[in-house]
Short mmCIF file of N, CA, C and O in Angstrom, two decimals:
data_model
loop_
_atom_site.label_atom_id
_atom_site.label_comp_id
_atom_site.label_asym_id
_atom_site.label_seq_id
_atom_site.Cartn_x
_atom_site.Cartn_y
_atom_site.Cartn_z
N PRO A 1 124.22 -14.32 172.21
CA PRO A 1 125.29 -15.28 172.49
C PRO A 1 124.95 -16.13 173.71
O PRO A 1 124.30 -15.66 174.63
N ILE A 2 125.41 -17.35 173.70
CA ILE A 2 125.13 -18.28 174.79
C ILE A 2 126.41 -18.50 175.58
O ILE A 2 127.45 -18.79 175.01
N ASP A 3 126.31 -18.36 176.89
CA ASP A 3 127.45 -18.58 177.77
C ASP A 3 127.46 -20.05 178.16
O ASP A 3 126.67 -20.50 179.00
N GLU A 4 128.34 -20.82 177.54
CA GLU A 4 128.40 -22.27 177.75
C GLU A 4 128.69 -22.63 179.20
O GLU A 4 128.20 -23.65 179.70
N VAL A 5 129.47 -21.81 179.90
CA VAL A 5 129.79 -22.07 181.30
C VAL A 5 128.52 -21.99 182.15
O VAL A 5 128.27 -22.84 183.00
N GLN A 6 127.69 -20.98 181.88
CA GLN A 6 126.43 -20.85 182.62
C GLN A 6 125.46 -21.98 182.29
O GLN A 6 124.76 -22.48 183.17
N VAL A 7 125.42 -22.38 181.03
CA VAL A 7 124.53 -23.48 180.63
C VAL A 7 124.97 -24.77 181.33
O VAL A 7 124.13 -25.51 181.86
N ALA A 8 126.27 -25.02 181.37
CA ALA A 8 126.78 -26.23 182.03
C ALA A 8 126.46 -26.20 183.53
O ALA A 8 126.07 -27.22 184.11
N ALA A 9 126.60 -25.03 184.15
CA ALA A 9 126.29 -24.90 185.58
C ALA A 9 124.80 -25.13 185.82
O ALA A 9 124.41 -25.78 186.80
N LEU A 10 123.96 -24.61 184.93
CA LEU A 10 122.51 -24.83 185.05
C LEU A 10 122.18 -26.31 184.91
O LEU A 10 121.36 -26.84 185.67
N CYS A 11 122.82 -26.99 183.98
CA CYS A 11 122.60 -28.43 183.81
C CYS A 11 122.96 -29.20 185.08
O CYS A 11 122.21 -30.07 185.52
N ARG A 12 124.10 -28.86 185.67
CA ARG A 12 124.52 -29.53 186.91
C ARG A 12 123.53 -29.24 188.04
O ARG A 12 123.20 -30.13 188.82
N LEU A 13 123.06 -28.01 188.12
CA LEU A 13 122.10 -27.64 189.17
C LEU A 13 120.80 -28.43 189.01
O LEU A 13 120.27 -28.98 189.99
N VAL A 14 120.28 -28.50 187.78
CA VAL A 14 119.04 -29.25 187.53
C VAL A 14 119.23 -30.72 187.90
O VAL A 14 118.38 -31.32 188.57
N GLN A 15 120.36 -31.31 187.51
CA GLN A 15 120.63 -32.71 187.83
C GLN A 15 120.72 -32.93 189.34
O GLN A 15 120.21 -33.93 189.86
N THR A 16 121.36 -32.01 190.04
CA THR A 16 121.51 -32.14 191.49
C THR A 16 120.16 -32.08 192.19
O THR A 16 119.86 -32.91 193.05
N ILE A 17 119.35 -31.10 191.82
CA ILE A 17 118.02 -30.97 192.45
C ILE A 17 117.15 -32.16 192.09
O ILE A 17 116.48 -32.74 192.95
N ASP A 18 117.16 -32.56 190.83
CA ASP A 18 116.35 -33.69 190.40
C ASP A 18 116.80 -34.98 191.08
O ASP A 18 115.99 -35.87 191.32
N GLY A 19 118.08 -35.06 191.42
CA GLY A 19 118.62 -36.23 192.11
C GLY A 19 118.08 -36.42 193.52
O GLY A 19 118.28 -37.47 194.12
N LEU A 20 117.38 -35.42 194.04
CA LEU A 20 116.78 -35.53 195.37
C LEU A 20 115.59 -36.48 195.37
O LEU A 20 115.08 -36.83 196.43
N GLY A 21 115.13 -36.87 194.19
CA GLY A 21 114.03 -37.82 194.10
C GLY A 21 112.67 -37.17 194.26
O GLY A 21 112.47 -36.01 193.91
N HIS A 22 111.74 -37.92 194.85
CA HIS A 22 110.36 -37.46 194.98
C HIS A 22 110.23 -36.25 195.89
O HIS A 22 109.24 -35.53 195.82
N GLY A 23 111.20 -36.03 196.75
CA GLY A 23 111.15 -34.89 197.65
C GLY A 23 111.68 -33.60 197.05
O GLY A 23 111.67 -32.55 197.69
N ALA A 24 112.12 -33.67 195.80
CA ALA A 24 112.69 -32.49 195.15
C ALA A 24 111.60 -31.45 194.86
O ALA A 24 110.47 -31.80 194.51
N PRO A 25 111.93 -30.19 195.02
CA PRO A 25 110.96 -29.14 194.67
C PRO A 25 110.84 -29.03 193.15
O PRO A 25 111.71 -29.51 192.42
N PRO A 26 109.78 -28.37 192.68
CA PRO A 26 109.70 -28.15 191.23
C PRO A 26 110.87 -27.28 190.78
O PRO A 26 111.31 -26.38 191.50
N ILE A 27 111.38 -27.57 189.60
CA ILE A 27 112.52 -26.82 189.07
C ILE A 27 112.03 -25.97 187.90
O ILE A 27 111.67 -26.49 186.85
N LEU A 28 111.99 -24.67 188.12
CA LEU A 28 111.58 -23.73 187.08
C LEU A 28 112.77 -22.89 186.66
O LEU A 28 113.53 -22.42 187.51
N TRP A 29 112.91 -22.67 185.38
CA TRP A 29 113.96 -21.80 184.87
C TRP A 29 113.30 -20.48 184.48
O TRP A 29 112.36 -20.44 183.71
N VAL A 30 113.81 -19.41 185.05
CA VAL A 30 113.30 -18.06 184.77
C VAL A 30 114.47 -17.25 184.22
O VAL A 30 115.13 -16.52 184.96
N PRO A 31 114.75 -17.40 182.92
CA PRO A 31 115.92 -16.71 182.37
C PRO A 31 115.72 -15.20 182.30
O PRO A 31 114.64 -14.71 181.96
N HIS A 32 116.77 -14.48 182.66
CA HIS A 32 116.81 -13.03 182.49
C HIS A 32 118.15 -12.72 181.86
O HIS A 32 119.20 -12.97 182.43
N THR A 33 118.10 -12.17 180.67
CA THR A 33 119.31 -11.96 179.90
C THR A 33 119.73 -10.50 179.81
O THR A 33 120.82 -10.21 179.35
N VAL A 34 118.85 -9.59 180.21
CA VAL A 34 119.20 -8.17 180.17
C VAL A 34 118.76 -7.52 181.47
O VAL A 34 117.86 -8.00 182.15
N ALA A 35 119.39 -6.42 181.81
CA ALA A 35 119.00 -5.66 183.00
C ALA A 35 117.59 -5.10 182.79
O ALA A 35 117.22 -4.76 181.66
N PRO A 36 116.79 -5.01 183.87
CA PRO A 36 115.40 -4.54 183.72
C PRO A 36 115.28 -3.16 183.06
O PRO A 36 114.32 -2.91 182.34
N ASP A 37 116.25 -2.28 183.28
CA ASP A 37 116.15 -0.93 182.70
C ASP A 37 116.75 -0.85 181.30
O ASP A 37 116.75 0.19 180.67
N SER A 38 117.24 -1.98 180.79
CA SER A 38 117.83 -2.01 179.46
C SER A 38 116.75 -2.25 178.42
O SER A 38 115.74 -2.87 178.68
N VAL A 39 116.99 -1.77 177.23
CA VAL A 39 116.04 -1.99 176.14
C VAL A 39 116.61 -2.96 175.12
O VAL A 39 116.17 -3.03 173.99
N GLY A 40 117.60 -3.75 175.54
CA GLY A 40 118.23 -4.71 174.65
C GLY A 40 117.32 -5.87 174.32
O GLY A 40 116.24 -6.06 174.88
N GLU A 41 117.77 -6.67 173.37
CA GLU A 41 117.02 -7.85 172.94
C GLU A 41 117.01 -8.90 174.05
O GLU A 41 118.02 -9.17 174.67
N THR A 42 115.86 -9.51 174.29
CA THR A 42 115.76 -10.57 175.28
C THR A 42 116.00 -11.91 174.61
O THR A 42 115.97 -12.03 173.39
N TRP A 43 116.23 -12.92 175.42
CA TRP A 43 116.56 -14.26 174.93
C TRP A 43 115.26 -15.04 174.76
O TRP A 43 114.81 -15.71 175.67
N GLN A 44 114.65 -14.94 173.61
CA GLN A 44 113.43 -15.67 173.34
C GLN A 44 113.80 -17.07 172.86
O GLN A 44 114.76 -17.24 172.13
N VAL A 45 113.02 -18.05 173.28
CA VAL A 45 113.32 -19.43 172.92
C VAL A 45 112.38 -19.90 171.83
O VAL A 45 111.17 -19.89 171.99
N ASP A 46 112.96 -20.30 170.73
CA ASP A 46 112.22 -20.93 169.65
C ASP A 46 112.67 -22.39 169.64
O ASP A 46 113.84 -22.68 169.39
N VAL A 47 111.77 -23.30 169.96
CA VAL A 47 112.17 -24.71 170.07
C VAL A 47 112.67 -25.27 168.75
O VAL A 47 113.35 -26.29 168.72
N ALA A 48 112.36 -24.61 167.65
CA ALA A 48 112.87 -25.06 166.35
C ALA A 48 114.33 -24.63 166.15
O ALA A 48 115.02 -25.18 165.29
N ASP A 49 114.78 -23.66 166.94
CA ASP A 49 116.18 -23.23 166.87
C ASP A 49 117.04 -24.34 167.44
O ASP A 49 116.90 -24.72 168.60
N PRO A 50 117.95 -24.91 166.62
CA PRO A 50 118.71 -26.07 167.10
C PRO A 50 119.59 -25.76 168.31
O PRO A 50 119.81 -26.64 169.14
N GLN A 51 120.06 -24.53 168.46
CA GLN A 51 120.94 -24.23 169.59
C GLN A 51 120.14 -23.90 170.84
O GLN A 51 120.24 -24.58 171.85
N ARG A 52 119.31 -22.87 170.78
CA ARG A 52 118.54 -22.48 171.97
C ARG A 52 117.47 -23.51 172.32
O ARG A 52 117.28 -23.84 173.48
N GLY A 53 116.76 -23.98 171.32
CA GLY A 53 115.75 -25.00 171.58
C GLY A 53 116.36 -26.28 172.10
O GLY A 53 115.80 -26.97 172.94
N GLY A 54 117.56 -26.59 171.61
CA GLY A 54 118.26 -27.78 172.08
C GLY A 54 118.65 -27.68 173.54
O GLY A 54 118.61 -28.68 174.27
N ILE A 55 118.99 -26.48 174.00
CA ILE A 55 119.33 -26.28 175.41
C ILE A 55 118.11 -26.56 176.28
O ILE A 55 118.19 -27.27 177.28
N VAL A 56 116.97 -26.00 175.90
CA VAL A 56 115.75 -26.20 176.68
C VAL A 56 115.36 -27.67 176.69
O VAL A 56 115.03 -28.23 177.73
N THR A 57 115.41 -28.31 175.54
CA THR A 57 115.08 -29.73 175.46
C THR A 57 115.98 -30.55 176.36
O THR A 57 115.52 -31.43 177.09
N HIS A 58 117.27 -30.27 176.32
CA HIS A 58 118.23 -30.99 177.16
C HIS A 58 117.92 -30.78 178.64
O HIS A 58 117.94 -31.73 179.43
N LEU A 59 117.61 -29.55 179.04
CA LEU A 59 117.28 -29.27 180.44
C LEU A 59 116.02 -30.01 180.87
O LEU A 59 115.94 -30.53 181.99
N LEU A 60 115.04 -30.07 179.99
CA LEU A 60 113.81 -30.81 180.31
C LEU A 60 114.11 -32.29 180.49
O LEU A 60 113.55 -32.94 181.37
N GLU A 61 114.99 -32.82 179.66
CA GLU A 61 115.37 -34.23 179.80
C GLU A 61 116.12 -34.49 181.10
O GLU A 61 116.03 -35.57 181.68
N LEU A 62 116.87 -33.49 181.59
CA LEU A 62 117.62 -33.63 182.83
C LEU A 62 116.74 -33.53 184.08
O LEU A 62 117.15 -33.94 185.15
N GLY A 63 115.54 -32.96 183.93
CA GLY A 63 114.65 -32.86 185.08
C GLY A 63 114.01 -31.51 185.28
O GLY A 63 113.24 -31.31 186.22
N LEU A 64 114.30 -30.54 184.42
CA LEU A 64 113.64 -29.24 184.51
C LEU A 64 112.15 -29.44 184.35
O LEU A 64 111.70 -30.19 183.47
N ASP A 65 111.35 -28.80 185.21
CA ASP A 65 109.89 -28.98 185.15
C ASP A 65 109.19 -27.94 184.29
O ASP A 65 108.08 -28.17 183.83
N GLY A 66 109.80 -26.80 184.10
CA GLY A 66 109.16 -25.78 183.29
C GLY A 66 110.03 -24.55 183.18
O GLY A 66 111.08 -24.43 183.79
N MET A 67 109.53 -23.61 182.38
CA MET A 67 110.26 -22.39 182.10
C MET A 67 109.28 -21.24 182.04
O MET A 67 108.16 -21.40 181.55
N VAL A 68 109.68 -20.10 182.56
CA VAL A 68 108.86 -18.89 182.48
C VAL A 68 109.48 -18.03 181.38
O VAL A 68 110.53 -17.42 181.59
N PRO A 69 108.86 -18.00 180.20
CA PRO A 69 109.43 -17.25 179.08
C PRO A 69 109.08 -15.77 179.13
O PRO A 69 108.21 -15.35 179.90
N GLY A 70 109.75 -15.00 178.33
CA GLY A 70 109.38 -13.61 178.14
C GLY A 70 109.99 -12.61 179.10
O GLY A 70 109.76 -11.43 178.98
N GLU A 71 110.73 -13.06 180.07
CA GLU A 71 111.41 -12.19 181.04
C GLU A 71 110.46 -11.19 181.71
O GLU A 71 110.71 -9.99 181.70
N PRO A 72 109.37 -11.68 182.33
CA PRO A 72 108.47 -10.75 183.02
C PRO A 72 109.17 -10.13 184.23
O PRO A 72 110.13 -10.69 184.76
N GLU A 73 108.66 -8.99 184.66
CA GLU A 73 109.25 -8.27 185.79
C GLU A 73 108.17 -7.97 186.83
O GLU A 73 106.99 -7.93 186.53
N GLY A 74 108.62 -7.73 188.07
CA GLY A 74 107.73 -7.29 189.14
C GLY A 74 106.60 -8.26 189.42
O GLY A 74 106.80 -9.48 189.52
N ALA A 75 105.39 -7.71 189.52
CA ALA A 75 104.22 -8.52 189.83
C ALA A 75 103.95 -9.56 188.75
O ALA A 75 103.53 -10.67 189.04
N ARG A 76 104.22 -9.21 187.50
CA ARG A 76 104.03 -10.18 186.40
C ARG A 76 104.95 -11.39 186.58
O ARG A 76 104.56 -12.52 186.30
N LEU A 77 106.17 -11.15 187.06
CA LEU A 77 107.10 -12.25 187.31
C LEU A 77 106.56 -13.15 188.42
O LEU A 77 106.53 -14.37 188.28
N ALA A 78 106.13 -12.55 189.52
CA ALA A 78 105.59 -13.32 190.64
C ALA A 78 104.37 -14.14 190.20
O ALA A 78 104.25 -15.32 190.55
N LEU A 79 103.49 -13.53 189.43
CA LEU A 79 102.29 -14.23 188.96
C LEU A 79 102.65 -15.36 187.98
O LEU A 79 102.06 -16.44 188.03
N ALA A 80 103.62 -15.11 187.12
CA ALA A 80 104.03 -16.14 186.15
C ALA A 80 104.62 -17.36 186.86
O ALA A 80 104.30 -18.50 186.53
N VAL A 81 105.48 -17.12 187.86
CA VAL A 81 106.08 -18.23 188.61
C VAL A 81 105.00 -18.96 189.40
O VAL A 81 104.94 -20.20 189.39
N ARG A 82 104.13 -18.22 190.05
CA ARG A 82 103.05 -18.85 190.83
C ARG A 82 102.13 -19.68 189.93
O ARG A 82 101.74 -20.79 190.28
N ALA A 83 101.82 -19.17 188.75
CA ALA A 83 100.96 -19.91 187.82
C ALA A 83 101.64 -21.21 187.37
O ALA A 83 100.99 -22.25 187.29
N LYS A 84 102.95 -21.14 187.09
CA LYS A 84 103.66 -22.36 186.68
C LYS A 84 103.67 -23.40 187.81
O LYS A 84 103.47 -24.59 187.56
N ILE A 85 103.88 -22.95 189.04
CA ILE A 85 103.90 -23.87 190.18
C ILE A 85 102.53 -24.51 190.36
O ILE A 85 102.42 -25.72 190.57
N HIS A 86 101.47 -23.72 190.25
CA HIS A 86 100.12 -24.28 190.37
C HIS A 86 99.81 -25.26 189.24
O HIS A 86 99.18 -26.29 189.47
N LYS A 87 100.27 -24.95 188.04
CA LYS A 87 100.05 -25.85 186.91
C LYS A 87 100.79 -27.17 187.13
O LYS A 87 100.23 -28.25 186.88
N LEU A 88 102.03 -27.09 187.62
CA LEU A 88 102.78 -28.32 187.91
C LEU A 88 102.09 -29.15 188.99
O LEU A 88 102.02 -30.37 188.88
N ALA A 89 101.57 -28.49 190.03
CA ALA A 89 100.87 -29.20 191.09
C ALA A 89 99.61 -29.88 190.55
O ALA A 89 99.32 -31.04 190.89
N SER A 90 98.90 -29.19 189.68
CA SER A 90 97.68 -29.75 189.09
C SER A 90 98.02 -30.96 188.21
O SER A 90 97.35 -31.99 188.28
N LEU A 91 99.05 -30.84 187.40
CA LEU A 91 99.46 -31.97 186.56
C LEU A 91 99.92 -33.15 187.40
O LEU A 91 99.62 -34.30 187.08
N SER A 92 100.61 -32.87 188.49
CA SER A 92 101.06 -33.94 189.39
C SER A 92 99.87 -34.68 190.02
O SER A 92 99.86 -35.90 190.08
N ARG A 93 98.87 -33.91 190.48
CA ARG A 93 97.68 -34.54 191.07
C ARG A 93 96.95 -35.39 190.03
O ARG A 93 96.52 -36.51 190.32
N THR A 94 96.83 -34.86 188.82
CA THR A 94 96.15 -35.61 187.76
C THR A 94 96.89 -36.90 187.44
O THR A 94 96.28 -37.96 187.32
N LEU A 95 98.20 -36.82 187.33
CA LEU A 95 98.99 -38.01 187.05
C LEU A 95 98.87 -39.03 188.18
O LEU A 95 98.69 -40.23 187.93
N ASN A 96 98.92 -38.56 189.43
CA ASN A 96 98.74 -39.47 190.57
C ASN A 96 97.38 -40.14 190.53
O ASN A 96 97.26 -41.35 190.81
N ASP A 97 96.34 -39.37 190.21
CA ASP A 97 94.99 -39.94 190.13
C ASP A 97 94.90 -41.03 189.04
O ASP A 97 94.32 -42.08 189.25
N VAL A 98 95.51 -40.76 187.88
CA VAL A 98 95.49 -41.73 186.78
C VAL A 98 96.23 -43.00 187.18
O VAL A 98 95.75 -44.12 186.96
N VAL A 99 97.40 -42.85 187.81
CA VAL A 99 98.19 -44.01 188.23
C VAL A 99 97.40 -44.82 189.26
O VAL A 99 97.32 -46.05 189.18
N ASN A 100 96.84 -44.15 190.25
CA ASN A 100 96.08 -44.83 191.30
C ASN A 100 94.84 -45.52 190.72
O ASN A 100 94.45 -46.60 191.18
N GLU A 101 94.21 -44.91 189.73
CA GLU A 101 93.04 -45.49 189.07
C GLU A 101 93.43 -46.78 188.35
O GLU A 101 92.71 -47.78 188.42
N ARG A 102 94.55 -46.78 187.69
CA ARG A 102 95.01 -47.97 186.96
C ARG A 102 95.43 -49.08 187.89
O ARG A 102 95.36 -50.25 187.54
N ARG A 103 95.91 -48.72 189.08
CA ARG A 103 96.31 -49.73 190.06
C ARG A 103 95.10 -50.45 190.63
O ARG A 103 95.21 -51.58 191.08
N SER A 104 93.98 -49.76 190.67
CA SER A 104 92.76 -50.35 191.28
C SER A 104 92.13 -51.39 190.41
O SER A 104 92.23 -51.53 189.28
#
């Protein structure tokens, strides 16, 4: 089940952070839908799913930079977030290089 109130709050948060402009930090969504000691079903995102995939697509359009799927825990969580941040930094540098090259 999807909590519409939480989704709306997340949308507002993404818009607010993205509204900071070029000085905004990267915005990563790290969803956790179950307690770590629970064996319940996790919230996997299938972009073909019109409801869940639509939420992710909408967040990306609002300014979300990425998502850490799979609900990793502990060191895996830290590594997954760090890898996403490094990937975003690399993509940003590449885009800046391309733009600067075209300006020359």
